[in-house]
Short mmCIF file of C-alpha atoms in Angstrom, two decimals:
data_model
loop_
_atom_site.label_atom_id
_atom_site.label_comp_id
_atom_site.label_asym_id
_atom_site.label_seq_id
_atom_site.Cartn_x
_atom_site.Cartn_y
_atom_site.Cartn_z
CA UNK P 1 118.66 79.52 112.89
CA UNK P 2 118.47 78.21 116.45
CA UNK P 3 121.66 80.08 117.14
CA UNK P 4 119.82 83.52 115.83
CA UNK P 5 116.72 82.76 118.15
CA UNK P 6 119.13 81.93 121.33
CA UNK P 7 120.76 85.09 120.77
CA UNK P 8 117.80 87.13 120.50
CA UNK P 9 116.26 85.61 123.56
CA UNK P 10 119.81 86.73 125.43
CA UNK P 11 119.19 90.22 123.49
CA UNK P 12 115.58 91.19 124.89
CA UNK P 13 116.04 89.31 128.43
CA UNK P 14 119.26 92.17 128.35
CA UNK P 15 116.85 95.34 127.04
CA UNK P 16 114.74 94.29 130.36
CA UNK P 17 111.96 92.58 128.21
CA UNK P 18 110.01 90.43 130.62
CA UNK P 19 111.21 86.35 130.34
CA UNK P 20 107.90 85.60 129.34
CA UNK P 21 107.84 87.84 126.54
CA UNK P 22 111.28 87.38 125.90
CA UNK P 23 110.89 83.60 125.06
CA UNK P 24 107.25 84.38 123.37
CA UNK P 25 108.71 86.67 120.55
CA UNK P 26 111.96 84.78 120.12
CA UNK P 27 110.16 81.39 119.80
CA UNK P 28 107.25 83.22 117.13
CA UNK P 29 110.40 84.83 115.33
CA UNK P 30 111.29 80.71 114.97
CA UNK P 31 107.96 79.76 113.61
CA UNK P 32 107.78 82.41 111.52
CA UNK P 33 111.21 82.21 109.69
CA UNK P 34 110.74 78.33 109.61
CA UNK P 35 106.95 78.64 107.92
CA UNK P 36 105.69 76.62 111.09
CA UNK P 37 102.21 77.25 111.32
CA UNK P 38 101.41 79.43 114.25
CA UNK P 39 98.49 77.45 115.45
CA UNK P 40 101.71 75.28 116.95
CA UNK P 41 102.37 78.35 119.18
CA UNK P 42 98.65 78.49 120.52
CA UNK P 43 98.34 74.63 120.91
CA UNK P 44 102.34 74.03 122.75
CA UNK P 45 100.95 77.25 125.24
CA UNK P 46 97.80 75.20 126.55
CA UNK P 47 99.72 72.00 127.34
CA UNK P 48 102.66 74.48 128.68
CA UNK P 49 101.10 75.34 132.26
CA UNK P 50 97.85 72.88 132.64
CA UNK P 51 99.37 70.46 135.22
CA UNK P 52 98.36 69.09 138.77
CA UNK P 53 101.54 69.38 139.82
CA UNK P 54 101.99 73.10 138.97
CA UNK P 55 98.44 73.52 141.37
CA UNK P 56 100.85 73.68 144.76
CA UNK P 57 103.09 76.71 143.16
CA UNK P 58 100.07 79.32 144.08
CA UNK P 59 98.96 77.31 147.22
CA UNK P 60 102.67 77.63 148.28
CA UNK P 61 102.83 80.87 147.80
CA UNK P 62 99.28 81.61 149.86
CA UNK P 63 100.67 79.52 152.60
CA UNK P 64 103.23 81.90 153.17
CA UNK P 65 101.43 85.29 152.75
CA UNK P 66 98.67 83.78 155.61
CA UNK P 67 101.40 82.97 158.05
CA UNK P 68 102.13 86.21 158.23
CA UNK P 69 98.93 87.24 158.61
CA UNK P 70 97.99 84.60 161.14
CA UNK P 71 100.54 85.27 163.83
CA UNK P 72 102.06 81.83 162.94
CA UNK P 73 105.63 83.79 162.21
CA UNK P 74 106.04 85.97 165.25
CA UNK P 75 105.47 82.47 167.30
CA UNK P 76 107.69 80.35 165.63
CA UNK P 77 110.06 83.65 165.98
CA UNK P 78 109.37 83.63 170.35
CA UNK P 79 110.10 80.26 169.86
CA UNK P 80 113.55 80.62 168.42
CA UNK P 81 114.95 83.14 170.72
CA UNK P 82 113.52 81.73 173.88
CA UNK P 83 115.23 78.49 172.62
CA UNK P 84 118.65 79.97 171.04
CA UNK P 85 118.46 83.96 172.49
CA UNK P 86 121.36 83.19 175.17
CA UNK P 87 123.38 81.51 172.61
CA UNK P 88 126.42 83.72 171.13
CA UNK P 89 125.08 85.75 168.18
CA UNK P 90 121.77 85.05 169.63
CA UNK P 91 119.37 86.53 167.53
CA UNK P 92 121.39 86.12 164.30
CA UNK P 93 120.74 82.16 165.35
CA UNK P 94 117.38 82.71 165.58
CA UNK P 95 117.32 83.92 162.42
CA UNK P 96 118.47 81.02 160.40
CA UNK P 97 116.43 78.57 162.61
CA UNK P 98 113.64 80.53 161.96
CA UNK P 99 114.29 80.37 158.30
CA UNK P 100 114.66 76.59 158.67
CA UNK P 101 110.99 76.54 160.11
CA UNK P 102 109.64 78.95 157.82
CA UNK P 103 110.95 77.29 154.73
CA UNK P 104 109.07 73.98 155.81
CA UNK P 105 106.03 75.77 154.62
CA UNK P 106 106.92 78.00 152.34
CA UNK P 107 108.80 76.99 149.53
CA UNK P 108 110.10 80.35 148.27
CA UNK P 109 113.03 82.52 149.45
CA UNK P 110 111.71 86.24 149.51
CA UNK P 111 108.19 84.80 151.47
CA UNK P 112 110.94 83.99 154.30
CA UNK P 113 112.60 87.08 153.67
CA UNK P 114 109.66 89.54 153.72
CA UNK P 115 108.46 87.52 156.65
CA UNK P 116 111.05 87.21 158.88
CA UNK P 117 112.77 90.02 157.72
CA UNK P 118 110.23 92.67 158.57
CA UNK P 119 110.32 91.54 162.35
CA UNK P 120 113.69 90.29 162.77
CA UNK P 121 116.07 92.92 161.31
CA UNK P 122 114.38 95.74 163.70
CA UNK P 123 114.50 93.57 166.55
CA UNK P 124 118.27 92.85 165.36
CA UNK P 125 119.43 96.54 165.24
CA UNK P 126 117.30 96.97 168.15
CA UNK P 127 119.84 94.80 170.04
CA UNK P 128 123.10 96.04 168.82
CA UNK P 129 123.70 94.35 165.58
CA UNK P 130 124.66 96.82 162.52
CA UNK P 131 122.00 96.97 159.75
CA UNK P 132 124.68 95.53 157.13
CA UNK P 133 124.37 91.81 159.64
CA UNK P 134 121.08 92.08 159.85
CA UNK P 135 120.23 92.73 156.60
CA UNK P 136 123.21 90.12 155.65
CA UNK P 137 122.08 86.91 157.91
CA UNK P 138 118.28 87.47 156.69
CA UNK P 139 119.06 87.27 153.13
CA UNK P 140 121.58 84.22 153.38
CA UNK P 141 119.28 82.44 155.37
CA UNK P 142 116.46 82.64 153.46
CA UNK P 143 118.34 80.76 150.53
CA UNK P 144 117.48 77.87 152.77
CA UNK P 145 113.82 78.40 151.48
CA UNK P 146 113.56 77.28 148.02
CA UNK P 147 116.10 74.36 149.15
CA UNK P 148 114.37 73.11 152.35
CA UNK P 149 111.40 71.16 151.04
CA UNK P 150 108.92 72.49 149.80
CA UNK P 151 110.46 74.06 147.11
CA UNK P 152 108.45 76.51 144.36
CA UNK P 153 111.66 76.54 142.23
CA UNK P 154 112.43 72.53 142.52
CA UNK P 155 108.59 72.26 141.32
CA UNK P 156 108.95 74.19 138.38
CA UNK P 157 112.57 72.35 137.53
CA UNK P 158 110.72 68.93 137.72
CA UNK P 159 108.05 70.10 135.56
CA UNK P 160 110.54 71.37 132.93
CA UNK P 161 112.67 68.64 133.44
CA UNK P 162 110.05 65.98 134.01
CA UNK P 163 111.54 64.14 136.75
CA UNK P 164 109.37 63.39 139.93
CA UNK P 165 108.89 66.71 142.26
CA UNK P 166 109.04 64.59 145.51
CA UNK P 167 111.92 62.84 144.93
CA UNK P 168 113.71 66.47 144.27
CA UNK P 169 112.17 67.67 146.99
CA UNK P 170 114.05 64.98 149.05
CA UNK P 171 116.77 65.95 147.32
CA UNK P 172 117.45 69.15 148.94
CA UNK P 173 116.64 68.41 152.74
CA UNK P 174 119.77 67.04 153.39
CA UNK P 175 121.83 70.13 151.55
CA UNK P 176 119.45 72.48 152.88
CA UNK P 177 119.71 71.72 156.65
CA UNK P 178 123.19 70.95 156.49
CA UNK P 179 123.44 74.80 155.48
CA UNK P 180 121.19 75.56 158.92
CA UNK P 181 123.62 73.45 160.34
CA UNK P 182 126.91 75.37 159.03
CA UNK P 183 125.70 78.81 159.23
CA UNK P 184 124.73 78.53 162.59
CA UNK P 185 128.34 76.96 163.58
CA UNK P 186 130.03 79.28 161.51
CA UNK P 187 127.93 82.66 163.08
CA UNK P 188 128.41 80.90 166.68
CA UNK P 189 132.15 80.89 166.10
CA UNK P 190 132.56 84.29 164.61
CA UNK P 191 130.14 85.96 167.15
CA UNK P 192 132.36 87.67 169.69
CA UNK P 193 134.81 89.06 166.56
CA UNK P 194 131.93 90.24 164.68
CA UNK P 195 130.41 91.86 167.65
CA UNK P 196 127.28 89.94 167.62
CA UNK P 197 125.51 90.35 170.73
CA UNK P 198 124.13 87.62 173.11
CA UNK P 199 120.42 88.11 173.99
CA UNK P 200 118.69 87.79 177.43
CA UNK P 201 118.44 84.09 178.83
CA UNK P 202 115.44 82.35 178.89
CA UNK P 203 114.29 80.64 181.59
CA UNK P 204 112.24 77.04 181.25
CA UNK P 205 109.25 78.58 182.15
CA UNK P 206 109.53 80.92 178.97
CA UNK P 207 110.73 77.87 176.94
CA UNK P 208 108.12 75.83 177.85
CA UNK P 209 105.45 79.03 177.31
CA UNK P 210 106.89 79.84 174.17
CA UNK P 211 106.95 76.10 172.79
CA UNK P 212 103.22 75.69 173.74
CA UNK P 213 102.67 78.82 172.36
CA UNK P 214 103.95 78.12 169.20
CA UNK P 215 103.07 74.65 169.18
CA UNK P 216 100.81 74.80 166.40
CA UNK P 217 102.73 76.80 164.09
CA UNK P 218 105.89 74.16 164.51
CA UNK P 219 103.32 71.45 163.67
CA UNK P 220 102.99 72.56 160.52
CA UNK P 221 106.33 72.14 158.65
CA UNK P 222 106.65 68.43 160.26
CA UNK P 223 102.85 67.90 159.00
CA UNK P 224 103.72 69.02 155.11
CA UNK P 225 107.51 67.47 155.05
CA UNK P 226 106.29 64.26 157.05
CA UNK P 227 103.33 63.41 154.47
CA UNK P 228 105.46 64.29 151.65
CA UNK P 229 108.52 62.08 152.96
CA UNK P 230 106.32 58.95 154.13
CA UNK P 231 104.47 59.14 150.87
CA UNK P 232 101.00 59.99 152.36
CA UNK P 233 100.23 62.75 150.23
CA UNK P 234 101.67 64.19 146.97
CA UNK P 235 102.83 67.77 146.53
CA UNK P 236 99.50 69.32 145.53
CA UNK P 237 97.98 67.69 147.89
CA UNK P 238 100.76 68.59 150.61
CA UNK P 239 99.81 72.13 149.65
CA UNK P 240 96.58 72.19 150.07
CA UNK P 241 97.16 70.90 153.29
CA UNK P 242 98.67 74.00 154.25
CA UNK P 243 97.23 76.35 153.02
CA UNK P 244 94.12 74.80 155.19
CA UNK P 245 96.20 73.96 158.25
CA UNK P 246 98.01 77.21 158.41
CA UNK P 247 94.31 79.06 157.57
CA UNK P 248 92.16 76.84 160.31
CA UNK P 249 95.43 77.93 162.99
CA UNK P 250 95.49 81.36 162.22
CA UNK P 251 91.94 81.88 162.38
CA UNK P 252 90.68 79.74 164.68
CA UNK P 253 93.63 78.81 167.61
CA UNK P 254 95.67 81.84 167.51
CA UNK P 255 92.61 83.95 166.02
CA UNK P 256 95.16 86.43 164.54
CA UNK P 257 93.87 86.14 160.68
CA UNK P 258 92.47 89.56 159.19
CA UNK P 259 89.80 88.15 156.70
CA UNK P 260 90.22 91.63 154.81
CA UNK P 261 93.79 90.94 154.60
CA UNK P 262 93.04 87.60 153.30
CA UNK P 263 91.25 88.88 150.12
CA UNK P 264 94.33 91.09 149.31
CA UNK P 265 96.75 87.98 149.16
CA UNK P 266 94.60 86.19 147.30
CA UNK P 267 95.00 89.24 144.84
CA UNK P 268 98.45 88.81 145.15
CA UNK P 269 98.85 85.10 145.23
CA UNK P 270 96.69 84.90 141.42
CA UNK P 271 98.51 87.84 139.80
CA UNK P 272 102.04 86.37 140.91
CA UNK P 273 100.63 82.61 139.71
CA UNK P 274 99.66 83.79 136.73
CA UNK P 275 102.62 85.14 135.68
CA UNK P 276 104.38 82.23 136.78
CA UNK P 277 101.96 79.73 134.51
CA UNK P 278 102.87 82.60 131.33
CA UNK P 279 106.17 82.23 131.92
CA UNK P 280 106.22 78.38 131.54
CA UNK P 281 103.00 78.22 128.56
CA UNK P 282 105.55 80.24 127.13
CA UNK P 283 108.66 77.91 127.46
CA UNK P 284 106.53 75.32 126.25
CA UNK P 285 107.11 77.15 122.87
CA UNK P 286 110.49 77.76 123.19
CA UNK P 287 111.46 74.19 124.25
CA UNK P 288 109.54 73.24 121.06
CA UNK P 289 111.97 75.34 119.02
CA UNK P 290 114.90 73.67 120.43
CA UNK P 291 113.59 70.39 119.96
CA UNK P 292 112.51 70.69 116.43
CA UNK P 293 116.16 72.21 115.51
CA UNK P 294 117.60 69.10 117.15
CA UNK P 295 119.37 70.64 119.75
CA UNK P 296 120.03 67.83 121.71
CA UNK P 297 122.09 66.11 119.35
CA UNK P 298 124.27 69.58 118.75
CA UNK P 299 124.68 69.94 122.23
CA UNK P 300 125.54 66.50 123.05
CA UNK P 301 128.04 66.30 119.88
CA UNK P 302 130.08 69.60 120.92
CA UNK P 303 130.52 68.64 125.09
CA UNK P 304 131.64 65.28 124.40
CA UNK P 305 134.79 66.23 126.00
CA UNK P 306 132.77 66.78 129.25
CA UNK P 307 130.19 64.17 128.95
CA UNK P 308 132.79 61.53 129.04
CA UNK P 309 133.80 62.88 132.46
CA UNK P 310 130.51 63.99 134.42
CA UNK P 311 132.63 65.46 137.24
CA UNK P 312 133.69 68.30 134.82
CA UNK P 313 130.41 68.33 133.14
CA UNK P 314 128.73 69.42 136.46
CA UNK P 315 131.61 72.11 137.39
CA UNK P 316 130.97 73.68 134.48
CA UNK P 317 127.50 73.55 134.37
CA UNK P 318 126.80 74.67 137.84
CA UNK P 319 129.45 77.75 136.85
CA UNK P 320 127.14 78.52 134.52
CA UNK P 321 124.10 78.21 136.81
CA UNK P 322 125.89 80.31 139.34
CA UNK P 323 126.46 83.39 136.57
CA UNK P 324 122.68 83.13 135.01
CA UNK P 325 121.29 82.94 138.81
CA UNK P 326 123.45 86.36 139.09
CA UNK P 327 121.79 88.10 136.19
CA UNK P 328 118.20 86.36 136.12
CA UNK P 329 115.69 85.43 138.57
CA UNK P 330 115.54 81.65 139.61
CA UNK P 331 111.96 81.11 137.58
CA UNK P 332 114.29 82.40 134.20
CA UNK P 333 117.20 80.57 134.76
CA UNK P 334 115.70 77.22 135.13
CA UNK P 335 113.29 78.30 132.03
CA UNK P 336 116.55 78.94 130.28
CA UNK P 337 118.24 76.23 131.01
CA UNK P 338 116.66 73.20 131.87
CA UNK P 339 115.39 72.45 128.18
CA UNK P 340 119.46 72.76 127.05
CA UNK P 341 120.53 70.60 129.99
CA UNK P 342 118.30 67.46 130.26
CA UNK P 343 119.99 66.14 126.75
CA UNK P 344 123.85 66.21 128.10
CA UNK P 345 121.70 64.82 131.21
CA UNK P 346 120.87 61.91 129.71
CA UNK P 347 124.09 61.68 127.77
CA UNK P 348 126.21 62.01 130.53
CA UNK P 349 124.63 59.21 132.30
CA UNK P 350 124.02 61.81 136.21
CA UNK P 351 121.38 60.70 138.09
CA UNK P 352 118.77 63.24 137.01
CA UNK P 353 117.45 64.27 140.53
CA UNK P 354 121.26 64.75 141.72
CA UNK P 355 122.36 67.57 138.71
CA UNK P 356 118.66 69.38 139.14
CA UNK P 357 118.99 69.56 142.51
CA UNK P 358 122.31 71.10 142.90
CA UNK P 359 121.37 73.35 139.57
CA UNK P 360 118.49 74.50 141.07
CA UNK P 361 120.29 75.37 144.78
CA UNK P 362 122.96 76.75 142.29
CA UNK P 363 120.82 79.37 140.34
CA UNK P 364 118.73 80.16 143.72
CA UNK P 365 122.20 81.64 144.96
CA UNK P 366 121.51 84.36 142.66
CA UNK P 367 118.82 85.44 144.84
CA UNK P 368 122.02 86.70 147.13
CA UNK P 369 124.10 87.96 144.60
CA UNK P 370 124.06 91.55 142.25
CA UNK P 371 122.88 92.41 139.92
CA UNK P 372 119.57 91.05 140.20
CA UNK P 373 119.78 89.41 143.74
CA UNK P 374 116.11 90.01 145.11
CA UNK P 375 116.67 88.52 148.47
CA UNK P 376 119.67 90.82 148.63
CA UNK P 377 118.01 94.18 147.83
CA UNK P 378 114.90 93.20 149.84
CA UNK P 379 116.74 92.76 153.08
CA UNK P 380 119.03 95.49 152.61
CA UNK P 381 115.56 97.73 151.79
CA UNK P 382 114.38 96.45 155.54
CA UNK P 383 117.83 97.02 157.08
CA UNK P 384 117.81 100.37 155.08
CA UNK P 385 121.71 99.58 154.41
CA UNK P 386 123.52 99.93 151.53
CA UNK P 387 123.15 96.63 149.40
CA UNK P 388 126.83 96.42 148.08
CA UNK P 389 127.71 95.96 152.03
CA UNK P 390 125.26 93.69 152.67
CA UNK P 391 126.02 91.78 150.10
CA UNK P 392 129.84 92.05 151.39
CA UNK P 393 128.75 90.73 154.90
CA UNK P 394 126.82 87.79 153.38
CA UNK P 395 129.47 86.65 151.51
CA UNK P 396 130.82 84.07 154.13
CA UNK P 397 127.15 82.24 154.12
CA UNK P 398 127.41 81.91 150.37
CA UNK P 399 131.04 80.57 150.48
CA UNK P 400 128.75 77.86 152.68
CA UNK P 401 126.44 77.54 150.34
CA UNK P 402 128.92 77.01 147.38
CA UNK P 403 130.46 74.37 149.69
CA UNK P 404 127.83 72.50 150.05
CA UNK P 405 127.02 72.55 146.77
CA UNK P 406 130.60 71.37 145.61
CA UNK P 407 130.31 68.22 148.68
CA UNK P 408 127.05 67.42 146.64
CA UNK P 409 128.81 66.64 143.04
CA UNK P 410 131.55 64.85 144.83
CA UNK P 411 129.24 63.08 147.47
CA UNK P 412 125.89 62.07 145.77
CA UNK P 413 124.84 60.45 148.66
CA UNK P 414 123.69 63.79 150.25
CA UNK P 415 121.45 64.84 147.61
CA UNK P 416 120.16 61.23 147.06
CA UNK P 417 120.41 59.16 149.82
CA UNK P 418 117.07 60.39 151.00
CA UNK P 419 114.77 59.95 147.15
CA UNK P 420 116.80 56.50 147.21
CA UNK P 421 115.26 55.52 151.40
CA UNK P 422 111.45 56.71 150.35
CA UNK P 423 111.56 55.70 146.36
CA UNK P 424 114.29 53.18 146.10
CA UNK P 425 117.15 52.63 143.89
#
């Protein structure tokens, strides 16, 4: 029977049925055909979405539309090309440092991309760069943002998962700045044979403006990431932090925030919550199905071949991560396959925090990658290129990203070395 609901769930996520939905009618199909009463369905939806932790996913996302709005962006954006505009590929390297910056606040890859994207890419083809690089280093870089704490899809996976959200967080500073680090080598080195052009050098004067500037607006990435490293705060609480620190900057240093603007985001920021809470009420019924059928054990009893060498066990599963992030957004894929996963995670005997992280960096790829690739199609929208070239330009930065992702299963260390210093272990 579970076999009958798995592939119907496959079936209407391919007819374009919303995931929500999609797990909602496969998961009643269950109940129904097992004579489960449906109050189940009602009562595994409210304890589905209520969580504290879940609180920081909209305050995330708010954080990110007001930086926008409160000139916190366009600073941090001076900042990075009076600081890197000289170097080769100059603005292309102030695009991934400003992704680095804006992903300390954001938590979510198409905020960074919408963000930076709408003023970057211009100023990029302003300056010689074709609208395929443009479009190209925008989108790659902005992977950075769901693996750069904070992370919207790491909060979700640790919710599903129930493993701790700052320790995952932790998790994916290391393999997200080493990224920064590598893409910015790698577009330094390929800079004169791509064409890439330098900018105009900055003096120390402009540096130093710039920096004070945009002093405010740096502060707050080392304000969230510092209280959630040292412990000071938790996530929600990190959140709310700034959303308030990024609202008081932008409205009362910089003076930049449109309060009618504000109202409009907070439209945007309940509507895209709220589908977001759905989605996982929703999986709370579906994960309920699988657990009742025992799926666990099935699972657990056919890859014993690959539990027995966890090596081969991650390969495969992050294969599999890498083709569902292709065809489904990251929010779907982890709803799809965290509930299979944490059995042969517990079998297997991975450290829990190590095969999330790298699953979650692994299905957040996607973003980059057709069919579905949002982050793609976005940027190439702004760069008004053709997305198939894009996508063909951008394909060195994911060859990073699967790199890094590949030093992770055989180093550990990088992924945990950080949740081990703050939590022990």
């Amino acid at each position: 029977m579970i076999l009958i609901v798995l592939l119907m769930l496959v079936a209407l996520i391919a007819l374009g049925f919303p995931i929500a939905i999609a797990l909602l009618v496969s998961s009643i199909f269950y109940f129904f055909m097992q004579d489960v009463p449906g109050m189940l369905i009602v009562q595994q939806m409210m304890t589905g979405a209520p969580s504290f932790v879940l609180v920081a996913i909209p305050l995330f996302i708010l954080a990110g539309q007001l930086m926008n709005n409160g000139g916190i962006t366009r600073r941090i954006i001076r900042f990075c090309n009076a600081l890197l505009g000289r170097a080769k590929g100059g603005l292309a390297q102030v695009n991934i440092l400003s992704s680095m910056i804006f992903a300390g606040i954001s938590g979510e890859a198409v905020a960074d991309t919408a963000g930076l994207g709408g003023v970057l890419i211009p100023a990029m083809k302003k300056h010689g760069y074709s609208a395929e690089d443009a479009g190209a280093i925008t989108a790659a870089a902005s992977v950075a943002g769901p693996i750069i704490p904070p992370s919207i899809p790491m909060i979700i996976c640790a919710s599903l998962a129930q493993v701790s959200v700052g320790q995952m967080f932790l998790g994916g500073a290391l393999p997200g700045l080493l990224f920064i680090v590598m893409a910015m080598v790698f577009t330094y080195f390929i800079a004169d044979r791509a064409g890439f052009p330098r900018g105009e050098k900055s003096n120390w004067s402009e540096l130093y403006h710039a920096f004070i500037d945009a002093f405010w607006a740096l502060m707050a990435p080392v304000i969230i990431v510092g209280g959630l490293i040292t412990g000071i705060v938790t996530v929600t609480e990190a959140a709310v932090i700034a959303v308030l620190y990024v609202f008081i900057i932008g409205q009362f240093v910089y003076r930049e925030i449109d309060l009618r603007q504000v109202v409009s985001e907070l439209w945007y920021t309940a509507a895209l919550s709220g589908a977001i809470m759905f989605i996982l009420a929703s999986a709370k019924v579906y994960t309920y199905a699988l657990t009742r059928e025992q799926i666990a054990h099935v699972l657990t009893q056919s890859l014993d071949i690959f539990i027995s060498s966890p090596n081969l066990l991650f390969i495969v599963i992050i294969l599999i991560a890498l083709v569902i992030g292709a065809i489904l957004s990251t929010t779907a894929g982890l709803l799809l396959m965290v509930p299979l996963l944490a059995p042969l995670v517990d079998a297997s005997g991975i450290d829990p925090i190590h095969f999330y992280v790298l699953v979650t960096i692994a299905l957040c790829i996607g973003t980059l990658t057709p069919p579905v690739g949002i982050n793609l199609y976005l940027a190439a929208s702004i760069a008004e290129a053709p997305p198939q070239r894009v996508f063909l330009r951008a394909l060195p930065y994911l060859l990073l990203l699967l790199a890094i992702i590949g030093l992770g299963i055989f180093v550990p260390s990088l992924v945990l070395a950080l949740p081990h210093l703050v939590y022990g272990g």
